[in-house]
C-alpha cells in the first residue's frame, strides 16, 4: 500500500502540535471539521483550498474560533479566493461549521497532549 | 473552568425550562399578570433551547439572530406584564414603538438580523428596568404580587445590559476572546440567580402544593 502525498510521520506531527501548545498555552489546539464542509468546497473543483481563521459570537455572548473554507484558483502567481457575490449565486460557497478544540477534542490523542 | 461554566450554561437552560413548566401549574386559576409572566418564561425557555440546538448543542451554526427574538419577545411580554401590574394601558404604545423601531432597522439593513442590535437591546432593557423600579416603588405602599420577580428583573437586566454594553465596547479595545467569555460567563451566573429568585417567588406565593399539603395535614 503506497503512502499518499503530503503526509508526515506521527512523531513529526506530535512534535509540531506540542510546539504549538508550548507557544500558545490556553489557546485553540485543533478544529473538528465536518466532512460536508470538505466535500462541499472540493465540489467547487478549486486548485487549492484556503482556510481562514475567524471568531464566532454566540447568542449568549460567548465566542469561539472557527475555520472558514474557500476554494482558491491559481491566477498568475496568486491563488484567488472563489467568493460568492453579495447577492445572487455564482456557484461559489463559503463553508464553516467547524468546532474548536477545546472543547471538541480527542482526550486520548497523542496530538492533543 | 471552561467545562464548569459550560455545564453551568447547560444547567441554566434546564432550569429555564423547569421554571417555565412550573409556572404552568395554576396557570388558569391565577391572575392575568401570572399568566403573562408564565408565557414569558415559556418563550425564554424556547429561545434558550432553540439557540442551544442551533449553536453548540447540535448544528454548530451561528445563533446570534435569536437575540432579536429574545429582546423583542422579552420586551413585549414584560411590558404587558407591567401594564397589568401597574394598571397603565398606555405602556402598550411602547410595544408598538419598539416593534416599529426593530422592523425599520431590519428593513433598512437586512444583514443586521445576523448581528446584535446593541442599541435596541439597551433601550428595551433600560425601559424594563424602569418598569421594575416603578413597580417596586409602588409596592412600598401597596402590597402587590411579583415583588421578588421585580427585584430579579431589576438586578438581572441592569447587570446584563451593563455586561453586554461592556462586551460591545471591549470589541473596540481589541480585548481577547477569553475576556469576552468571562463577561458571558458572568451573565450566565447572574441569569441563574434571576431564575432562583423566580423560583423563590413561585414557592413562596404560588405553590398550590403547599396549600394541598397544609389541607392534608389539617385533616390529619
Tab-separated table of C-alpha atoms in Angstrom:
chain	number	residue	atom	x	y	z
A	1	UNK	CA	0.000	0.000	0.000
A	2	UNK	CA	1.577	3.282	-1.117
A	3	UNK	CA	1.755	6.355	1.096
A	4	UNK	CA	-0.339	9.279	-0.138
A	5	UNK	CA	1.386	12.573	-0.970
A	6	UNK	CA	1.944	15.381	1.569
A	7	UNK	CA	1.927	13.168	4.660
A	8	UNK	CA	4.150	13.483	7.737
A	9	UNK	CA	5.082	10.903	10.351
A	10	UNK	CA	3.224	10.616	13.675
A	11	UNK	CA	6.384	11.685	15.516
A	12	UNK	CA	6.674	14.795	13.376
A	13	UNK	CA	3.007	15.607	13.948
A	14	UNK	CA	3.412	15.162	17.722
A	15	UNK	CA	6.458	17.455	17.749
A	16	UNK	CA	4.719	20.168	15.764
A	17	UNK	CA	1.477	20.091	17.763
A	18	UNK	CA	3.460	20.075	21.042
A	19	UNK	CA	5.386	23.133	19.871
A	20	UNK	CA	2.110	24.919	19.104
A	21	UNK	CA	0.773	24.140	22.590
A	22	UNK	CA	4.010	25.404	24.215
A	23	UNK	CA	3.949	28.656	22.271
A	24	UNK	CA	0.183	29.181	22.626
A	25	UNK	CA	-0.886	27.970	26.060
A	26	UNK	CA	-4.615	28.014	26.673
A	27	UNK	CA	-5.368	28.699	23.002
A	28	UNK	CA	-7.266	26.604	20.475
A	29	UNK	CA	-5.312	23.466	19.510
A	30	UNK	CA	-7.324	21.972	16.681
A	31	UNK	CA	-10.580	22.095	14.776
A	32	UNK	CA	-13.089	19.362	14.103
A	33	UNK	CA	-14.290	19.746	10.524
A	34	UNK	CA	-17.494	18.197	9.191
A	35	UNK	CA	-16.934	16.034	6.090
A	36	UNK	CA	-19.680	18.039	4.341
A	37	UNK	CA	-17.576	21.208	4.610
A	38	UNK	CA	-14.602	19.481	2.969
A	39	UNK	CA	-16.557	17.719	0.221
A	40	UNK	CA	-18.577	20.893	-0.354
A	41	UNK	CA	-15.553	23.048	-1.007
A	42	UNK	CA	-13.896	20.303	-3.100
A	43	UNK	CA	-17.058	20.001	-5.214
A	44	UNK	CA	-16.309	23.506	-6.480
A	45	UNK	CA	-13.180	21.998	-8.075
A	46	UNK	CA	-10.692	24.581	-6.787
A	47	UNK	CA	-6.946	24.404	-7.439
A	48	UNK	CA	-6.375	24.649	-3.666
A	49	UNK	CA	-8.413	25.340	-0.542
A	50	UNK	CA	-7.750	28.301	1.728
A	51	UNK	CA	-8.745	28.139	5.422
A	52	UNK	CA	-9.338	31.452	7.192
A	53	UNK	CA	-9.396	31.855	10.958
A	54	UNK	CA	-12.478	33.515	12.401
A	55	UNK	CA	-14.239	34.090	15.700
A	56	UNK	CA	-17.965	33.364	16.006
A	57	UNK	CA	-20.054	35.212	18.605
A	58	UNK	CA	-22.879	33.175	20.077
A	59	UNK	CA	-26.321	34.208	21.298
A	60	UNK	CA	-25.159	34.140	24.924
A	61	UNK	CA	-22.235	36.480	24.186
A	62	UNK	CA	-19.584	33.731	24.319
A	63	UNK	CA	-17.092	33.433	21.465
A	64	UNK	CA	-15.268	30.559	19.760
A	65	UNK	CA	-12.692	30.203	16.997
A	66	UNK	CA	-13.684	28.812	13.622
A	67	UNK	CA	-12.086	27.763	10.368
A	68	UNK	CA	-13.716	29.174	7.250
A	69	UNK	CA	-13.030	27.365	3.977
A	70	UNK	CA	-12.969	28.841	0.495
A	71	UNK	CA	-11.782	27.335	-2.734
A	72	UNK	CA	-8.860	29.118	-4.411
A	73	UNK	CA	-7.937	29.169	-8.126
A	74	UNK	CA	-4.467	29.955	-9.463
A	75	UNK	CA	-4.409	33.214	-11.381
A	76	UNK	CA	-0.898	34.260	-12.267
A	77	UNK	CA	1.273	33.935	-9.179
A	78	UNK	CA	-1.520	34.009	-6.566
A	79	UNK	CA	-4.389	31.800	-5.578
A	80	UNK	CA	-7.575	33.838	-5.772
A	81	UNK	CA	-10.444	33.018	-3.385
A	82	UNK	CA	-13.592	31.690	-5.018
A	83	UNK	CA	-16.014	34.063	-3.304
A	84	UNK	CA	-19.773	34.188	-3.730
A	85	UNK	CA	-21.361	37.517	-4.723
A	86	UNK	CA	-23.085	39.644	-2.043
A	87	UNK	CA	-26.400	38.872	-3.751
A	88	UNK	CA	-27.253	36.041	-6.126
A	89	UNK	CA	-25.346	32.822	-6.768
A	90	UNK	CA	-22.230	32.177	-8.874
A	91	UNK	CA	-21.747	28.598	-7.658
A	92	UNK	CA	-19.135	29.578	-5.047
A	93	UNK	CA	-19.791	28.993	-1.356
A	94	UNK	CA	-18.024	29.614	1.953
A	95	UNK	CA	-18.011	26.731	4.461
A	96	UNK	CA	-17.763	26.816	8.224
A	97	UNK	CA	-19.420	24.744	11.000
A	98	UNK	CA	-16.025	23.755	12.364
A	99	UNK	CA	-15.797	23.338	16.132
A	100	UNK	CA	-12.649	24.230	18.087
A	101	UNK	CA	-10.638	22.052	20.467
A	102	UNK	CA	-11.123	22.782	23.269
A	103	UNK	CA	-13.956	21.967	23.708
A	104	UNK	CA	-14.342	19.414	20.875
A	105	UNK	CA	-11.139	17.386	21.494
A	106	UNK	CA	-9.963	13.776	21.444
A	107	UNK	CA	-8.647	13.400	25.014
A	108	UNK	CA	-6.723	10.229	24.110
A	109	UNK	CA	-4.945	11.537	21.011
A	110	UNK	CA	-1.171	11.933	21.232
A	111	UNK	CA	-1.592	15.081	19.132
A	112	UNK	CA	-3.747	16.630	21.853
A	113	UNK	CA	-1.483	16.295	24.873
B	1	UNK	CA	-13.098	26.155	34.445
B	2	UNK	CA	-14.488	26.390	30.911
B	3	UNK	CA	-16.105	22.970	31.253
B	4	UNK	CA	-17.615	24.000	34.586
B	5	UNK	CA	-19.115	27.149	33.086
B	6	UNK	CA	-20.321	25.229	30.013
B	7	UNK	CA	-22.081	22.840	32.395
B	8	UNK	CA	-23.494	25.822	34.279
B	9	UNK	CA	-24.752	27.209	30.937
B	10	UNK	CA	-26.400	23.860	30.135
B	11	UNK	CA	-27.900	23.712	33.620
B	12	UNK	CA	-29.329	27.223	33.236
B	13	UNK	CA	-31.187	26.018	30.110
B	14	UNK	CA	-32.672	23.037	32.004
B	15	UNK	CA	-33.580	25.322	34.897
B	16	UNK	CA	-35.175	27.795	32.477
B	17	UNK	CA	-37.371	25.017	31.030
B	18	UNK	CA	-38.203	23.722	34.525
B	19	UNK	CA	-39.173	27.225	35.730
B	20	UNK	CA	-41.432	27.749	32.693
B	21	UNK	CA	-43.179	24.419	33.267
B	22	UNK	CA	-43.526	25.134	36.997
B	23	UNK	CA	-45.354	28.383	36.285
B	24	UNK	CA	-47.805	26.474	34.079
B	25	UNK	CA	-49.092	24.878	37.296
B	26	UNK	CA	-52.028	27.018	38.334
B	27	UNK	CA	-51.934	28.909	35.017
B	28	UNK	CA	-55.723	29.168	34.765
B	29	UNK	CA	-56.586	29.952	38.358
B	30	UNK	CA	-54.007	32.712	38.890
B	31	UNK	CA	-54.100	36.390	37.880
B	32	UNK	CA	-53.604	37.837	34.398
B	33	UNK	CA	-50.103	39.032	35.441
B	34	UNK	CA	-49.189	35.484	36.468
B	35	UNK	CA	-50.368	34.081	33.120
B	36	UNK	CA	-48.390	36.673	31.143
B	37	UNK	CA	-45.292	36.007	33.225
B	38	UNK	CA	-45.693	32.248	32.686
B	39	UNK	CA	-45.879	32.861	28.916
B	40	UNK	CA	-42.732	34.991	29.176
B	41	UNK	CA	-40.882	32.145	30.921
B	42	UNK	CA	-42.043	29.637	28.291
B	43	UNK	CA	-40.924	31.956	25.481
B	44	UNK	CA	-37.484	32.483	27.048
B	45	UNK	CA	-37.106	28.725	27.604
B	46	UNK	CA	-37.988	28.030	23.951
B	47	UNK	CA	-35.491	30.654	22.762
B	48	UNK	CA	-32.775	29.192	25.015
B	49	UNK	CA	-33.402	25.649	23.772
B	50	UNK	CA	-33.579	26.805	20.136
B	51	UNK	CA	-30.350	28.823	20.416
B	52	UNK	CA	-28.619	25.882	22.084
B	53	UNK	CA	-29.781	23.450	19.359
B	54	UNK	CA	-28.686	25.738	16.514
B	55	UNK	CA	-25.404	26.610	18.272
B	56	UNK	CA	-23.100	24.423	20.304
B	57	UNK	CA	-25.758	21.822	21.109
B	58	UNK	CA	-26.209	20.298	17.651
B	59	UNK	CA	-25.949	22.279	14.405
B	60	UNK	CA	-22.898	24.424	15.328
B	61	UNK	CA	-24.302	27.269	13.240
B	62	UNK	CA	-24.487	30.929	14.191
B	63	UNK	CA	-27.373	31.527	16.594
B	64	UNK	CA	-26.895	35.245	17.062
B	65	UNK	CA	-30.201	36.044	15.321
B	66	UNK	CA	-32.004	34.525	18.314
B	67	UNK	CA	-31.027	37.701	20.209
B	68	UNK	CA	-33.732	39.599	18.251
B	69	UNK	CA	-36.439	37.140	19.308
B	70	UNK	CA	-35.068	37.300	22.849
B	71	UNK	CA	-35.012	41.045	23.393
B	72	UNK	CA	-38.202	41.797	21.435
B	73	UNK	CA	-40.177	38.877	22.910
B	74	UNK	CA	-38.982	39.801	26.372
B	75	UNK	CA	-39.874	43.457	25.868
B	76	UNK	CA	-43.373	42.717	24.539
B	77	UNK	CA	-44.339	40.212	27.247
B	78	UNK	CA	-42.780	42.069	30.186
B	79	UNK	CA	-44.375	45.343	29.029
B	80	UNK	CA	-47.799	43.627	29.010
B	81	UNK	CA	-46.885	42.130	32.399
B	82	UNK	CA	-46.073	45.517	33.928
B	83	UNK	CA	-49.002	47.223	32.172
B	84	UNK	CA	-51.157	44.735	34.081
B	85	UNK	CA	-49.322	45.189	37.413
B	86	UNK	CA	-49.061	48.976	37.195
B	87	UNK	CA	-52.538	49.299	35.600
B	88	UNK	CA	-51.145	51.559	32.853
B	89	UNK	CA	-52.552	50.576	29.474
B	90	UNK	CA	-50.609	53.313	27.681
B	91	UNK	CA	-47.497	51.144	28.084
B	92	UNK	CA	-48.796	49.094	25.138
B	93	UNK	CA	-47.905	52.038	22.892
B	94	UNK	CA	-44.225	51.425	23.793
B	95	UNK	CA	-44.573	47.872	22.425
B	96	UNK	CA	-45.804	49.266	19.105
B	97	UNK	CA	-42.974	51.823	19.007
B	98	UNK	CA	-40.316	49.199	19.803
B	99	UNK	CA	-41.635	46.792	17.146
B	100	UNK	CA	-41.686	49.608	14.562
B	101	UNK	CA	-38.118	50.542	15.510
B	102	UNK	CA	-36.938	46.900	15.185
B	103	UNK	CA	-38.794	46.379	11.878
B	104	UNK	CA	-37.408	49.647	10.450
B	105	UNK	CA	-33.847	48.629	11.383
B	106	UNK	CA	-34.218	45.204	9.763
B	107	UNK	CA	-35.818	46.563	6.573
B	108	UNK	CA	-33.108	49.238	6.262
B	109	UNK	CA	-30.289	46.737	6.843
B	110	UNK	CA	-31.454	43.087	6.467
B	111	UNK	CA	-27.948	41.826	7.299
B	112	UNK	CA	-28.339	43.292	10.804
B	113	UNK	CA	-30.569	40.281	11.555
B	114	UNK	CA	-27.357	38.287	11.968
B	115	UNK	CA	-25.810	40.756	14.442
B	116	UNK	CA	-26.662	42.029	17.925
B	117	UNK	CA	-28.891	45.079	17.947
B	118	UNK	CA	-26.977	46.628	20.841
B	119	UNK	CA	-28.940	49.889	20.859
B	120	UNK	CA	-32.308	48.116	20.648
B	121	UNK	CA	-31.377	45.711	23.438
B	122	UNK	CA	-30.089	48.516	25.656
B	123	UNK	CA	-33.210	50.664	25.165
B	124	UNK	CA	-35.533	47.675	25.731
B	125	UNK	CA	-33.688	46.566	28.867
B	126	UNK	CA	-33.488	50.129	30.244
B	127	UNK	CA	-37.276	50.540	29.863
B	128	UNK	CA	-37.877	47.167	31.557
B	129	UNK	CA	-35.583	48.168	34.438
B	130	UNK	CA	-37.581	51.413	34.741
B	131	UNK	CA	-40.870	49.452	34.948
B	132	UNK	CA	-39.404	47.301	37.717
B	133	UNK	CA	-38.244	50.377	39.675
B	134	UNK	CA	-41.689	51.997	39.313
B	135	UNK	CA	-43.378	48.803	40.443
B	136	UNK	CA	-41.027	48.276	43.403
B	137	UNK	CA	-41.646	51.898	44.438
B	138	UNK	CA	-45.400	51.353	44.181
B	139	UNK	CA	-45.061	48.147	46.225
B	140	UNK	CA	-43.688	50.091	49.196
B	141	UNK	CA	-47.178	51.454	49.872
B	142	UNK	CA	-49.432	48.917	48.102
B	143	UNK	CA	-48.520	45.344	48.791
B	144	UNK	CA	-48.544	43.692	45.389
B	145	UNK	CA	-47.639	40.417	43.734
B	146	UNK	CA	-44.351	39.633	41.948
B	147	UNK	CA	-42.154	41.826	44.165
B	148	UNK	CA	-39.387	39.183	44.270
B	149	UNK	CA	-39.549	38.746	40.491
B	150	UNK	CA	-39.418	42.518	40.007
B	151	UNK	CA	-36.303	42.704	42.192
B	152	UNK	CA	-34.808	39.970	39.969
B	153	UNK	CA	-35.747	41.809	36.776
B	154	UNK	CA	-34.183	44.982	38.173
B	155	UNK	CA	-30.859	43.445	39.169
B	156	UNK	CA	-30.521	40.951	36.290
B	157	UNK	CA	-31.467	43.218	33.381
B	158	UNK	CA	-29.423	46.104	34.763
B	159	UNK	CA	-26.340	43.876	35.163
B	160	UNK	CA	-26.917	42.107	31.843
B	161	UNK	CA	-27.268	45.421	29.994
B	162	UNK	CA	-24.011	46.665	31.500
B	163	UNK	CA	-22.276	43.380	30.632
B	164	UNK	CA	-23.434	43.449	27.008
B	165	UNK	CA	-22.659	47.147	26.686
B	166	UNK	CA	-19.160	46.405	28.019
B	167	UNK	CA	-18.919	43.369	25.716
B	168	UNK	CA	-19.566	45.554	22.696
B	169	UNK	CA	-17.359	48.353	23.998
B	170	UNK	CA	-14.447	45.974	24.543
B	171	UNK	CA	-14.760	44.842	20.905
B	172	UNK	CA	-13.264	48.196	20.015
B	173	UNK	CA	-10.470	47.771	22.564
B	174	UNK	CA	-9.116	44.562	20.993
B	175	UNK	CA	-9.551	42.574	24.184
B	176	UNK	CA	-9.249	38.832	23.859
B	177	UNK	CA	-11.887	36.193	23.320
B	178	UNK	CA	-11.128	34.906	26.838
B	179	UNK	CA	-12.020	38.277	28.407
B	180	UNK	CA	-15.282	38.403	26.472
B	181	UNK	CA	-16.052	34.849	27.540
B	182	UNK	CA	-15.570	35.843	31.188
B	183	UNK	CA	-18.263	38.511	30.667
B	184	UNK	CA	-20.538	35.905	29.047
B	185	UNK	CA	-19.901	33.515	31.968
B	186	UNK	CA	-20.726	36.266	34.448
B	187	UNK	CA	-24.004	36.791	32.613
B	188	UNK	CA	-24.830	33.054	32.933
B	189	UNK	CA	-24.233	33.196	36.702
B	190	UNK	CA	-26.457	36.284	37.045
B	191	UNK	CA	-29.143	34.595	34.925
B	192	UNK	CA	-29.053	31.594	37.277
B	193	UNK	CA	-29.582	33.928	40.252
B	194	UNK	CA	-32.508	35.541	38.396
B	195	UNK	CA	-34.077	32.109	37.821
B	196	UNK	CA	-33.590	31.246	41.501
B	197	UNK	CA	-35.478	34.421	42.506
B	198	UNK	CA	-38.291	33.467	40.096
B	199	UNK	CA	-38.427	30.019	41.707
B	200	UNK	CA	-38.495	31.558	45.211
B	201	UNK	CA	-41.449	33.743	44.111
B	202	UNK	CA	-43.350	30.659	42.940
B	203	UNK	CA	-42.613	28.532	46.005
B	204	UNK	CA	-43.471	31.362	48.403
B	205	UNK	CA	-46.562	32.790	46.735
B	206	UNK	CA	-47.980	30.441	44.095
B	207	UNK	CA	-47.147	26.953	45.319
B	208	UNK	CA	-50.526	25.232	45.135
B	209	UNK	CA	-48.993	22.007	46.514
B	210	UNK	CA	-48.186	23.841	49.738
B	211	UNK	CA	-51.933	24.507	50.121
B	212	UNK	CA	-52.747	20.861	49.417
B	213	UNK	CA	-50.129	19.781	51.936
B	214	UNK	CA	-51.488	22.190	54.550
B	215	UNK	CA	-55.049	20.971	53.953
B	216	UNK	CA	-53.806	17.402	54.136
B	217	UNK	CA	-52.026	17.970	57.429
B	218	UNK	CA	-55.047	19.829	58.835
B	219	UNK	CA	-57.252	16.889	58.003
B	220	UNK	CA	-54.739	14.563	59.583
